[in-house]
mmCIF file of C-alpha atoms in Angstrom:
data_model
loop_
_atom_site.group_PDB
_atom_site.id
_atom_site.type_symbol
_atom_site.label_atom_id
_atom_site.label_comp_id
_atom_site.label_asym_id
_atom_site.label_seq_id
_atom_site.Cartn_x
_atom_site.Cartn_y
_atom_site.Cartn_z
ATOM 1 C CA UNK A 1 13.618 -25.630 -3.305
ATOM 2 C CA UNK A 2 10.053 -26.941 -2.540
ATOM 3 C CA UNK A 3 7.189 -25.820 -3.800
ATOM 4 C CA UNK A 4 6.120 -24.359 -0.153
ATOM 5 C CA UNK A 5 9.238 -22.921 -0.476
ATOM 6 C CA UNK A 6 8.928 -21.236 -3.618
ATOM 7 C CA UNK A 7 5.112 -19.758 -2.435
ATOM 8 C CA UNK A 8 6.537 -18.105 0.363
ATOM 9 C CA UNK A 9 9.097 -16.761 -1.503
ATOM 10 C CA UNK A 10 7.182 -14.924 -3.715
ATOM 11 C CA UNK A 11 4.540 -13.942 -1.094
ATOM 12 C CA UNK A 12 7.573 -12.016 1.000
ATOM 13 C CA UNK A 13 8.917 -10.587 -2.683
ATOM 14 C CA UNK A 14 4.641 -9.475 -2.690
ATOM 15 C CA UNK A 15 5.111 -7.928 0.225
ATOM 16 C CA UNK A 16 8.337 -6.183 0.392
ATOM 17 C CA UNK A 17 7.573 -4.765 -2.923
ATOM 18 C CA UNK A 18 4.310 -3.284 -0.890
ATOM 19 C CA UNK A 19 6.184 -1.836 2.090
ATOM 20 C CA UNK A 20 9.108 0.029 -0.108
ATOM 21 C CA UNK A 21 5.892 1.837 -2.563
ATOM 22 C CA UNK A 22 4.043 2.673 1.031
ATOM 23 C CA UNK A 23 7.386 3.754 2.156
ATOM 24 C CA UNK A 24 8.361 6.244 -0.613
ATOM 25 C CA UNK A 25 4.121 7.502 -0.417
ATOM 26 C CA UNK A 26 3.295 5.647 -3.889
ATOM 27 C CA UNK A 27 -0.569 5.454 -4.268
ATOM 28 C CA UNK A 28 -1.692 3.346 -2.165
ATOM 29 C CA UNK A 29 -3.992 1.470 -4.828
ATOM 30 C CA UNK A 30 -0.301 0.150 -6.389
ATOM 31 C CA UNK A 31 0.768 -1.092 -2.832
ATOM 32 C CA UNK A 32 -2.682 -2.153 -1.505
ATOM 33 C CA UNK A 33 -2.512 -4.343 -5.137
ATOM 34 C CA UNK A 34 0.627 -6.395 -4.246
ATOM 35 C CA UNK A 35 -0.563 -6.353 -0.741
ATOM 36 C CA UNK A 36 -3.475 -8.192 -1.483
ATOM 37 C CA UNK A 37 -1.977 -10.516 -4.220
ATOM 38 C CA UNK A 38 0.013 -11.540 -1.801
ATOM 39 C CA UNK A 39 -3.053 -12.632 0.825
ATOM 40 C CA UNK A 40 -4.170 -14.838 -2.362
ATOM 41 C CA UNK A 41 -1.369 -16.392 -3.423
ATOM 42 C CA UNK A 42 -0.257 -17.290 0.393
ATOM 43 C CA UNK A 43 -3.809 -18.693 0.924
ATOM 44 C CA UNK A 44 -3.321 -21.265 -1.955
ATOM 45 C CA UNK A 45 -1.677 -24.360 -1.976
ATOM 46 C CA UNK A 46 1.913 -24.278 -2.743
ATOM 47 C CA UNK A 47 2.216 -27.186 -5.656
ATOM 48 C CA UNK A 48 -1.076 -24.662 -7.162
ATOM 49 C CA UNK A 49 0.916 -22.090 -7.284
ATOM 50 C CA UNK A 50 3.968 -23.580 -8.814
ATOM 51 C CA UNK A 51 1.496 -25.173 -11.553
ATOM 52 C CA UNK A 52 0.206 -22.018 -12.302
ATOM 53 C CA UNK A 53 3.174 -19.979 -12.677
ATOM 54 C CA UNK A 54 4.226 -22.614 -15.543
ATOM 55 C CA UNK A 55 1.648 -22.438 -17.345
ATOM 56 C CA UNK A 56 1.326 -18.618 -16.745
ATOM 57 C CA UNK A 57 -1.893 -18.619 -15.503
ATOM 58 C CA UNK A 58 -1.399 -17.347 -12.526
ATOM 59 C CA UNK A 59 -3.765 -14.557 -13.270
ATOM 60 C CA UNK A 60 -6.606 -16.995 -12.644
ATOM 61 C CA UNK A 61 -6.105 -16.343 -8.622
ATOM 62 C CA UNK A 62 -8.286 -13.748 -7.338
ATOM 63 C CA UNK A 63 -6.290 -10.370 -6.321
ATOM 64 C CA UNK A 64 -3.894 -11.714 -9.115
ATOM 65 C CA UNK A 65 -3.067 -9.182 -11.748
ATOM 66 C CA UNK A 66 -0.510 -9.500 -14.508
ATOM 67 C CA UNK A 67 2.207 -7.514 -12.776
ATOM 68 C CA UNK A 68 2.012 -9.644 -9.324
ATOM 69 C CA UNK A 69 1.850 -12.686 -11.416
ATOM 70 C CA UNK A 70 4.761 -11.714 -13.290
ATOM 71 C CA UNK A 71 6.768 -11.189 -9.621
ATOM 72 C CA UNK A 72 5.236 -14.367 -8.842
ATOM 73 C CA UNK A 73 6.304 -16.121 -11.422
ATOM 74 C CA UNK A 74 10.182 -14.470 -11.753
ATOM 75 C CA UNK A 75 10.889 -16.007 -8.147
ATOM 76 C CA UNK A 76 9.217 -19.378 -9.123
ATOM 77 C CA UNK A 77 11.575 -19.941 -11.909
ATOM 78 C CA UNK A 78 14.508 -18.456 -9.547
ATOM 79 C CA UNK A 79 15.171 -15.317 -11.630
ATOM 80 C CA UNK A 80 15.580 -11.498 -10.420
ATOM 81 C CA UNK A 81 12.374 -9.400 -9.708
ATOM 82 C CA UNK A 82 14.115 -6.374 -11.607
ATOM 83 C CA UNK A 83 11.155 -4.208 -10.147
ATOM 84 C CA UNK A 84 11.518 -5.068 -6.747
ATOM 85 C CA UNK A 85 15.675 -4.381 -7.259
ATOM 86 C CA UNK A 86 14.696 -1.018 -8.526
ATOM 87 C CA UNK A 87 12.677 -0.321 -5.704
ATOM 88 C CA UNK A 88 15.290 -1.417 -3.165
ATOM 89 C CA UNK A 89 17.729 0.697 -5.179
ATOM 90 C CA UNK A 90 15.933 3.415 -4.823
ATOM 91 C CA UNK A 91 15.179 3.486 -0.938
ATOM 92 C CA UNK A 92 19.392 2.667 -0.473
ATOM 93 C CA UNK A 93 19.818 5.788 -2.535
ATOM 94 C CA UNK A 94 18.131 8.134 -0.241
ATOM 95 C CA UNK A 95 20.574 10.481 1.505
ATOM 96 C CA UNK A 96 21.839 8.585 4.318
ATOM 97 C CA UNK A 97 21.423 10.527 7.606
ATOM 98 C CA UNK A 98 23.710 12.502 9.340
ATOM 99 C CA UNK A 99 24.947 11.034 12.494
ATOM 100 C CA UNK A 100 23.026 12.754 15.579
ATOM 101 C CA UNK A 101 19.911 11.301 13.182
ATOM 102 C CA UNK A 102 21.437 8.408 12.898
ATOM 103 C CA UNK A 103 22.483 7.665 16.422
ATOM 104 C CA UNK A 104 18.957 8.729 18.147
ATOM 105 C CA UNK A 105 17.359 6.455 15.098
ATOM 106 C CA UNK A 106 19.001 3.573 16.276
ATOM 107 C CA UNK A 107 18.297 4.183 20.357
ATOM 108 C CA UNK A 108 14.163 4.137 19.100
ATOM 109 C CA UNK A 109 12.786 0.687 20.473
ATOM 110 C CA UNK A 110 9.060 1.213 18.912
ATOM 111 C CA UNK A 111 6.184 2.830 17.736
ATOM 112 C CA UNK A 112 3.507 4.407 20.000
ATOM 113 C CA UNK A 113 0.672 5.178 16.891
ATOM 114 C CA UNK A 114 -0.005 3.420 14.313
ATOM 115 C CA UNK A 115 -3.302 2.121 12.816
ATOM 116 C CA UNK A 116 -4.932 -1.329 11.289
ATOM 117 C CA UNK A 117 -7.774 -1.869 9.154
ATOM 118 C CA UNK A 118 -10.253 -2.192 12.206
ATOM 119 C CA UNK A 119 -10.555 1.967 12.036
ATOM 120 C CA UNK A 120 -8.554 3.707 9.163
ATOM 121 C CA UNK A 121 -5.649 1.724 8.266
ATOM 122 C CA UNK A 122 -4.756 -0.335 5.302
ATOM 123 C CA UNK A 123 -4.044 -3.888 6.678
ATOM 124 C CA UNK A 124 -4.224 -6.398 9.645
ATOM 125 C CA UNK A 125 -2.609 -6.014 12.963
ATOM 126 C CA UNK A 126 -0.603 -9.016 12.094
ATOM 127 C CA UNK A 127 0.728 -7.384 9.209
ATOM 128 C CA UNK A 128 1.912 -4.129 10.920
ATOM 129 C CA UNK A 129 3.479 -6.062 13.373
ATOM 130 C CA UNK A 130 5.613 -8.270 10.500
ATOM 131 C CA UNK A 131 6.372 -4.940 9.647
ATOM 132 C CA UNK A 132 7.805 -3.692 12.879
ATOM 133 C CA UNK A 133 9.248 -6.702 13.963
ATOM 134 C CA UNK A 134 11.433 -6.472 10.279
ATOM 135 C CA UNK A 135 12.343 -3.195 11.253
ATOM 136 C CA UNK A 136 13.867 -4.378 14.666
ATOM 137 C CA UNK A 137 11.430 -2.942 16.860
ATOM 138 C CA UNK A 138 10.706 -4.272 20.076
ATOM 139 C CA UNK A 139 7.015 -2.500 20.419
ATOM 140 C CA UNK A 140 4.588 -0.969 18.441
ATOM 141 C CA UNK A 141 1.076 0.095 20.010
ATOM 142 C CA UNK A 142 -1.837 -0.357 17.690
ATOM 143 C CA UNK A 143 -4.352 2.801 18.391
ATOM 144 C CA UNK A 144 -6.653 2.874 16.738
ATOM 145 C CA UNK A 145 -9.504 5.284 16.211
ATOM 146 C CA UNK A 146 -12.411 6.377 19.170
ATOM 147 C CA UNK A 147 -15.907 5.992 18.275
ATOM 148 C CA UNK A 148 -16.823 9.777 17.565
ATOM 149 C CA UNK A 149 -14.362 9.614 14.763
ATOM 150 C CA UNK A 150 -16.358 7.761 12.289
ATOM 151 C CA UNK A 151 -15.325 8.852 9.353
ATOM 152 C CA UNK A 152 -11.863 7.078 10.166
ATOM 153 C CA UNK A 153 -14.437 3.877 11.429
ATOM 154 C CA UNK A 154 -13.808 4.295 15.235
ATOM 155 C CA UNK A 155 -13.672 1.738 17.357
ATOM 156 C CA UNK A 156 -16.577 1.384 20.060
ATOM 157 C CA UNK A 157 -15.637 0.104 23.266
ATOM 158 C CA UNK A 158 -17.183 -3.086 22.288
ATOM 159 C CA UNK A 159 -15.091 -3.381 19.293
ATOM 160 C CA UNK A 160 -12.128 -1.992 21.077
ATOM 161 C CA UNK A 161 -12.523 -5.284 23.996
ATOM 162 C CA UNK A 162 -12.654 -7.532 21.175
ATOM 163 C CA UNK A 163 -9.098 -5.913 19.740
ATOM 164 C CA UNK A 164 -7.470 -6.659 23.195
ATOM 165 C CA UNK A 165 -8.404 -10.513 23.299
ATOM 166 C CA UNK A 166 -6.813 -10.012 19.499
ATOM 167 C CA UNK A 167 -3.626 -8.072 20.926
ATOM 168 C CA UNK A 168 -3.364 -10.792 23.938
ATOM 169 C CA UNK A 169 -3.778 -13.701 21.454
ATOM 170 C CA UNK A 170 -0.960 -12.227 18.866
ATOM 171 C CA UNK A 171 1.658 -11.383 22.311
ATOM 172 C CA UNK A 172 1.317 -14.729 22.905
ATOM 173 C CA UNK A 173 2.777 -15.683 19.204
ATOM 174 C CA UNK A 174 5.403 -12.883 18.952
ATOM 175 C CA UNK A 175 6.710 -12.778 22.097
ATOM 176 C CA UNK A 176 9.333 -10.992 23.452
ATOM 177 C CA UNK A 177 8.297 -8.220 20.915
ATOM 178 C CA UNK A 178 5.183 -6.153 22.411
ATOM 179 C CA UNK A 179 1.819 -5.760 20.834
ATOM 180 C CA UNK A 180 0.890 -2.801 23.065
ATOM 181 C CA UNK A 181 -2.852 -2.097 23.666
ATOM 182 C CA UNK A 182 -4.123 1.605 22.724
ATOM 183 C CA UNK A 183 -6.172 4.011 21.217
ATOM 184 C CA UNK A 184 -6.448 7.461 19.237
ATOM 185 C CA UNK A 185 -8.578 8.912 21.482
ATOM 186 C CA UNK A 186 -10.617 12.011 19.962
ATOM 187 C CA UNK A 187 -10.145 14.936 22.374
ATOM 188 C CA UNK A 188 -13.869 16.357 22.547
ATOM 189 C CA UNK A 189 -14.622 19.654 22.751
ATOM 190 C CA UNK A 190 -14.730 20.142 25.818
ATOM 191 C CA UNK A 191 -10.997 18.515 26.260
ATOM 192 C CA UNK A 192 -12.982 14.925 27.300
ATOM 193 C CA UNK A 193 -11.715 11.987 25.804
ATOM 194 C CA UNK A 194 -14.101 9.911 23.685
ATOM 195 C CA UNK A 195 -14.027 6.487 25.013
ATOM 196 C CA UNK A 196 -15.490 4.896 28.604
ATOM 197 C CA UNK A 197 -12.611 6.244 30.894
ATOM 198 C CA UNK A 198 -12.818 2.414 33.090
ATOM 199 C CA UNK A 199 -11.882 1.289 28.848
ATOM 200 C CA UNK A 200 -9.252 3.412 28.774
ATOM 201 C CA UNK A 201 -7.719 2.683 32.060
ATOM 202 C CA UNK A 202 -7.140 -0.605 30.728
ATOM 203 C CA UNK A 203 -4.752 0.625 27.700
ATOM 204 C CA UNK A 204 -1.249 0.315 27.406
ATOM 205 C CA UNK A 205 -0.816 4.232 25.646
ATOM 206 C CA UNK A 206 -3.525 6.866 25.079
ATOM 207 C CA UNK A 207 -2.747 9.066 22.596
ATOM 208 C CA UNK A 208 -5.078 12.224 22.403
ATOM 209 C CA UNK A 209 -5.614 14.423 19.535
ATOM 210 C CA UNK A 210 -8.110 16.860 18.234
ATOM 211 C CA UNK A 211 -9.461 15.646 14.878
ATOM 212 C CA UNK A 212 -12.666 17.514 15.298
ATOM 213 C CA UNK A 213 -13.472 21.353 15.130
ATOM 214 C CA UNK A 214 -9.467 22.371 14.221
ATOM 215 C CA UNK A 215 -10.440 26.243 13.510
ATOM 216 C CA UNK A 216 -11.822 26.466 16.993
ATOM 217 C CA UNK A 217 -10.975 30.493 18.698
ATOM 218 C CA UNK A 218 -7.335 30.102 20.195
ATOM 219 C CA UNK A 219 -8.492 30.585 23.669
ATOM 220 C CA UNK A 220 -11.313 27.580 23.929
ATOM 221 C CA UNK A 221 -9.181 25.131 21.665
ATOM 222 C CA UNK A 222 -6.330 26.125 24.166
ATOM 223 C CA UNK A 223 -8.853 25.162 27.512
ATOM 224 C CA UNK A 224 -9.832 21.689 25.284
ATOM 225 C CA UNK A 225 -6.452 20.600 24.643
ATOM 226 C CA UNK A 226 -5.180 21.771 28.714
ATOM 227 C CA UNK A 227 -7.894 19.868 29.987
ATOM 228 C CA UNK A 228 -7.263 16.427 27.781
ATOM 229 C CA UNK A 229 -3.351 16.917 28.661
ATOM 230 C CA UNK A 230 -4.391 17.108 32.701
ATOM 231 C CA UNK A 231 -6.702 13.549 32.411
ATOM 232 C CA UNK A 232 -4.786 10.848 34.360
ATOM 233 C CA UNK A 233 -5.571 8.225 31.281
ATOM 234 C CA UNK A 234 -3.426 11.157 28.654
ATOM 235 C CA UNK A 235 -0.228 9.038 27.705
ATOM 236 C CA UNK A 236 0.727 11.734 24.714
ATOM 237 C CA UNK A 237 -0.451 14.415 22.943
ATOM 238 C CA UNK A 238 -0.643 13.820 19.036
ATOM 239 C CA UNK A 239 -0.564 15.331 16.339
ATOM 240 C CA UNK A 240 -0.578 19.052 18.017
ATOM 241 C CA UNK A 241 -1.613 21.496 16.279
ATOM 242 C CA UNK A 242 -3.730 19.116 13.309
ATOM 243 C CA UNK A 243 -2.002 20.945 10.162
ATOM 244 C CA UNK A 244 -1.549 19.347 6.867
ATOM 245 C CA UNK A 245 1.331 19.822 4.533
ATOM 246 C CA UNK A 246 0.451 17.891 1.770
ATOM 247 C CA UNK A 247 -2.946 16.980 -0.556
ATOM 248 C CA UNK A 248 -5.665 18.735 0.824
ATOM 249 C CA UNK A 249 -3.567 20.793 3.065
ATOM 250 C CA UNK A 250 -4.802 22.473 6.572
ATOM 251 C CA UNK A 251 -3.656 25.210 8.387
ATOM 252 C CA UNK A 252 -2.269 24.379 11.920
ATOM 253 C CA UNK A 253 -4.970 24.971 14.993
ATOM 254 C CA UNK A 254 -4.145 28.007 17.225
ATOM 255 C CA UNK A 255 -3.714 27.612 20.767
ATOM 256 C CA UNK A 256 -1.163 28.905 23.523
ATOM 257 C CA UNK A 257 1.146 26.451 22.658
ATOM 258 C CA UNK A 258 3.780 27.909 25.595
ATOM 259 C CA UNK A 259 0.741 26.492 28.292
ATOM 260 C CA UNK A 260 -0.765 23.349 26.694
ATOM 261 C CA UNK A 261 3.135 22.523 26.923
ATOM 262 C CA UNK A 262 3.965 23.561 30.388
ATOM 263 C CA UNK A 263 0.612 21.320 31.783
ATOM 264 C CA UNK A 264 2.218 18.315 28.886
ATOM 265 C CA UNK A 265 5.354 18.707 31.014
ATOM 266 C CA UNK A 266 3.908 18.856 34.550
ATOM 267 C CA UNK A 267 1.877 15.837 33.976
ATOM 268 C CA UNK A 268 4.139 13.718 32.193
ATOM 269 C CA UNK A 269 2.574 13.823 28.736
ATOM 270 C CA UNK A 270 4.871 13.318 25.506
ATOM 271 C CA UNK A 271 4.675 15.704 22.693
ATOM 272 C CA UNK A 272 4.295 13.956 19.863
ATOM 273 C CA UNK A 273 6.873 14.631 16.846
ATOM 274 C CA UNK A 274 4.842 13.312 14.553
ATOM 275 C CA UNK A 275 6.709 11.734 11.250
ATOM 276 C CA UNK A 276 4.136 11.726 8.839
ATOM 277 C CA UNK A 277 5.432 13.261 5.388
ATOM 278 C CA UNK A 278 1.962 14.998 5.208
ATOM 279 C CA UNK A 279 2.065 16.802 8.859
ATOM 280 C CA UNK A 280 5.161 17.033 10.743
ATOM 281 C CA UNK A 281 3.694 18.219 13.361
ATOM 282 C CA UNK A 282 4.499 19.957 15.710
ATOM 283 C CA UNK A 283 5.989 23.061 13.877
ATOM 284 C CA UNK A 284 9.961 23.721 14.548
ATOM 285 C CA UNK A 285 8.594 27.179 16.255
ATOM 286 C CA UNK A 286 6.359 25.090 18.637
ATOM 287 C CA UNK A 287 9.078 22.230 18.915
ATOM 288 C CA UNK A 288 11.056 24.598 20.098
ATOM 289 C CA UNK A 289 8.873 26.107 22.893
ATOM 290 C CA UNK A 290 8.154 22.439 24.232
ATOM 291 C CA UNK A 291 12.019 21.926 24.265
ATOM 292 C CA UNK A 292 12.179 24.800 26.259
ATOM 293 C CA UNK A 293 9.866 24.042 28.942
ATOM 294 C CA UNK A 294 11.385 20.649 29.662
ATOM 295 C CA UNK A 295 8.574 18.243 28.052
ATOM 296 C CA UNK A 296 8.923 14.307 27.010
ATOM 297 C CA UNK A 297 8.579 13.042 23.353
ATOM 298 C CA UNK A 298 7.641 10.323 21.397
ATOM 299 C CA UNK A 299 8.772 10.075 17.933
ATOM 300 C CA UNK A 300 5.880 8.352 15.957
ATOM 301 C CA UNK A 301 4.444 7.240 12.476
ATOM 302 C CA UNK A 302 1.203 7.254 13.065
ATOM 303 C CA UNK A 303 1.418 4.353 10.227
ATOM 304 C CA UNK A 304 -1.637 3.219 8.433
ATOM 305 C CA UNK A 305 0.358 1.170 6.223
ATOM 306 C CA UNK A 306 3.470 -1.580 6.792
ATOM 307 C CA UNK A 307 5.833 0.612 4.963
ATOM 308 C CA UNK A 308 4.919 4.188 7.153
ATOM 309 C CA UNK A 309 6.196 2.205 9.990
ATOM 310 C CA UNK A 310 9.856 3.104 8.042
ATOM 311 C CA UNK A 311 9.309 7.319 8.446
ATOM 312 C CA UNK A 312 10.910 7.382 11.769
ATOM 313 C CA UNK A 313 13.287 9.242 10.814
ATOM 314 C CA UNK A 314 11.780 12.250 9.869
ATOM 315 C CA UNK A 315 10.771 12.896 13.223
ATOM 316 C CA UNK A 316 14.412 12.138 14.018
ATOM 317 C CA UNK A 317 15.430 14.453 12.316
ATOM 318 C CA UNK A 318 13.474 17.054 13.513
ATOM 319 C CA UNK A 319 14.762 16.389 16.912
ATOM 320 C CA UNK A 320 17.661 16.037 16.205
ATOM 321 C CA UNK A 321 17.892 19.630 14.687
ATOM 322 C CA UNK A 322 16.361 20.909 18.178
ATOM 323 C CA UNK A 323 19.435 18.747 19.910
ATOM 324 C CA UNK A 324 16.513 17.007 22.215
ATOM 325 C CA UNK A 325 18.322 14.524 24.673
ATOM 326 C CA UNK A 326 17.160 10.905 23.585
ATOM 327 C CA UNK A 327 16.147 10.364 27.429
ATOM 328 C CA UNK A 328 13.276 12.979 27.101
ATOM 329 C CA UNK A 329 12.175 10.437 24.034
ATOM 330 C CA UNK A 330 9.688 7.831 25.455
ATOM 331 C CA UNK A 331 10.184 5.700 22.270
ATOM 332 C CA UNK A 332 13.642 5.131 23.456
ATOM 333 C CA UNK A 333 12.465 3.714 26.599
ATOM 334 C CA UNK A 334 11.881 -0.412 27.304
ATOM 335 C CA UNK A 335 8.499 -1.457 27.206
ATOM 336 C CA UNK A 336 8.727 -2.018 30.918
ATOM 337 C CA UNK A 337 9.776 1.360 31.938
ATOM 338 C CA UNK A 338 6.577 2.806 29.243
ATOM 339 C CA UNK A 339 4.072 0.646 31.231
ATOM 340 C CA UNK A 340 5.049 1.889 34.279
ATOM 341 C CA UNK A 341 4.390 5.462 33.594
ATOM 342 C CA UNK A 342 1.192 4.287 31.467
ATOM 343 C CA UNK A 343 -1.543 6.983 32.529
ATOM 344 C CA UNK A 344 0.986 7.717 35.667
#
């Protein structure tokens, strides 16, 4: 094999190893370590990086530690990465799904949230859309944080314009898959949405959510979230009810749940089942009362990292266990038919 060969080998073996520890929620230091080992050694000349790994100095590359040098050089010298086995090992041994998951996993055609390092995510657009595109998708919007959110580095609408030249630029080199154009827009409190509304109207999906204020009284947090569920630009609601399971948990927001979901169903605005291990949101109890009143879903990550772009089906799951018909699941739909409806 050539030496170019060999460099791009061990870059994807970098990178896989990445995605599976992001995957099973390793700390992200380990997978943000091979992540950006694998920038380094990609960025250097191939017959470099073959020199290096003979003489085992591979360590002398920035981002270059001595466990991604050791990956590095095991597929230089053509021998098994036994960590990267173990790690592939160990996602195949998860318990398979049954087959309603299974089946409504495999009708999901993309990804609606998801994040890159231009607010709170870990990596590159380009990166997250390797990702999906390994995965088989055929879409995945990128939205990213609105301005108010700054703690999560939200994108101003300057900012945001200069993501959607990016976004063009990168449909143009992955095409037929579908960078989709988007945001996380902060629902204010007041139920506005926190970007210039001619901004938004240019957006592929607007997901809202409430990041702000989460232990407002039920019956003004109810008003704010009816109110960003009846604007025109509202695509879906995320994240519901803001709870978290996990690390430094949160109790879920109170609202009428049985209303915000009627107006999500008369205007056309998908519930999001949200997959992340740390939320699953919303609630089976409140799942249930939106599968009662007839709304859409969409079945999302809401990925900051490659590998979270794999948690699908959790959300699956979840709607699979209220027996939701895969047509009322947006992310089962063809980008062309998702565009159409975009902001209705």
């Amino acid at each position: 094999m050539t030496a170019a060969g060999l460099r791009d080998d061990a870059v994807a073996a970098l990178r896989r190893i990445a995605f599976l520890l992001e995957r099973a929620q390793a700390s992200g230091y380990r997978s943000e370590a091979f992540r950006a080992a694998a920038t380094s050694v990609e960025r250097t000349p191939a017959d470099r990086v073959v020199a290096l790994a003979k003489a085992g100095a591979l360590t002398d590359l920035p981002s270059v530690g001595a466990r991604t040098a050791e990956v590095v050089s095991l597929v230089v010298r053509g021998k098994p990465v036994e960590y990267l086995d173990r790690l592939e090992a160990e996602a195949a041994a998860a318990d398979p799904p049954d087959p309603a998951v299974a089946a409504l996993r495999a009708r999901l055609r993309g990804d609606l949230h998801a994040h890159s390092e231009a607010s709170d995510g870990k990596t590159p657009i380009q990166e997250m859309v390797l990702a999906a595109l390994d995965l088989g998708h055929e879409y995945l919007a990128i939205t990213d944080h609105s301005p108010r959110l700054t703690v999560a580095n939200g994108l101003s609408a300057p900012r945001l314009r200069a993501q959607l030249q990016q976004v063009a630029a990168l449909n143009r080199a992955v095409a037929p898959f579908t960078v989709l154009t988007g945001i996380e827009c902060d629902i204010l409190d007041d139920g506005a949405l926190d970007q210039d509304p001619d901004l938004l109207d240019e957006l592929d999906v607007v997901v809202a959510s409430v990041h702000s204020k989460l232990r407002m009284d039920s019956r003004a947090m109810t008003e704010r979230m009816v109110a960003a569920v009846r604007d025109p630009r509202t695509d879906v609601l995320g994240h519901c009810t803001g709870r978290r399971l996990t690390g430094r948990q949160r109790p879920q927001s109170e609202f009428d749940a049985r209303r915000v979901f009627e107006e999500c169903a008369a205007h056309g605005v998908a519930v999001e089942i949200n997959c992340r291990p740390d939320r699953l949101d919303p609630p089976h109890d409140l799942l249930a009362v939106a599968v009662e009143v007839g709304c859409l879903f969409s079945i999302d990550t809401d990925a900051h990292a490659p590998g979270q772009l794999d948690w699908l089906t959790a959300g699956c799951e979840r709607a699979a266990q209220h027996a939701i018909d895969p047509e009322r699941v947006i992310t089962t739909w063809p980008v062309e038919r998702l565009r159409e409806r975009s902001h209705r």
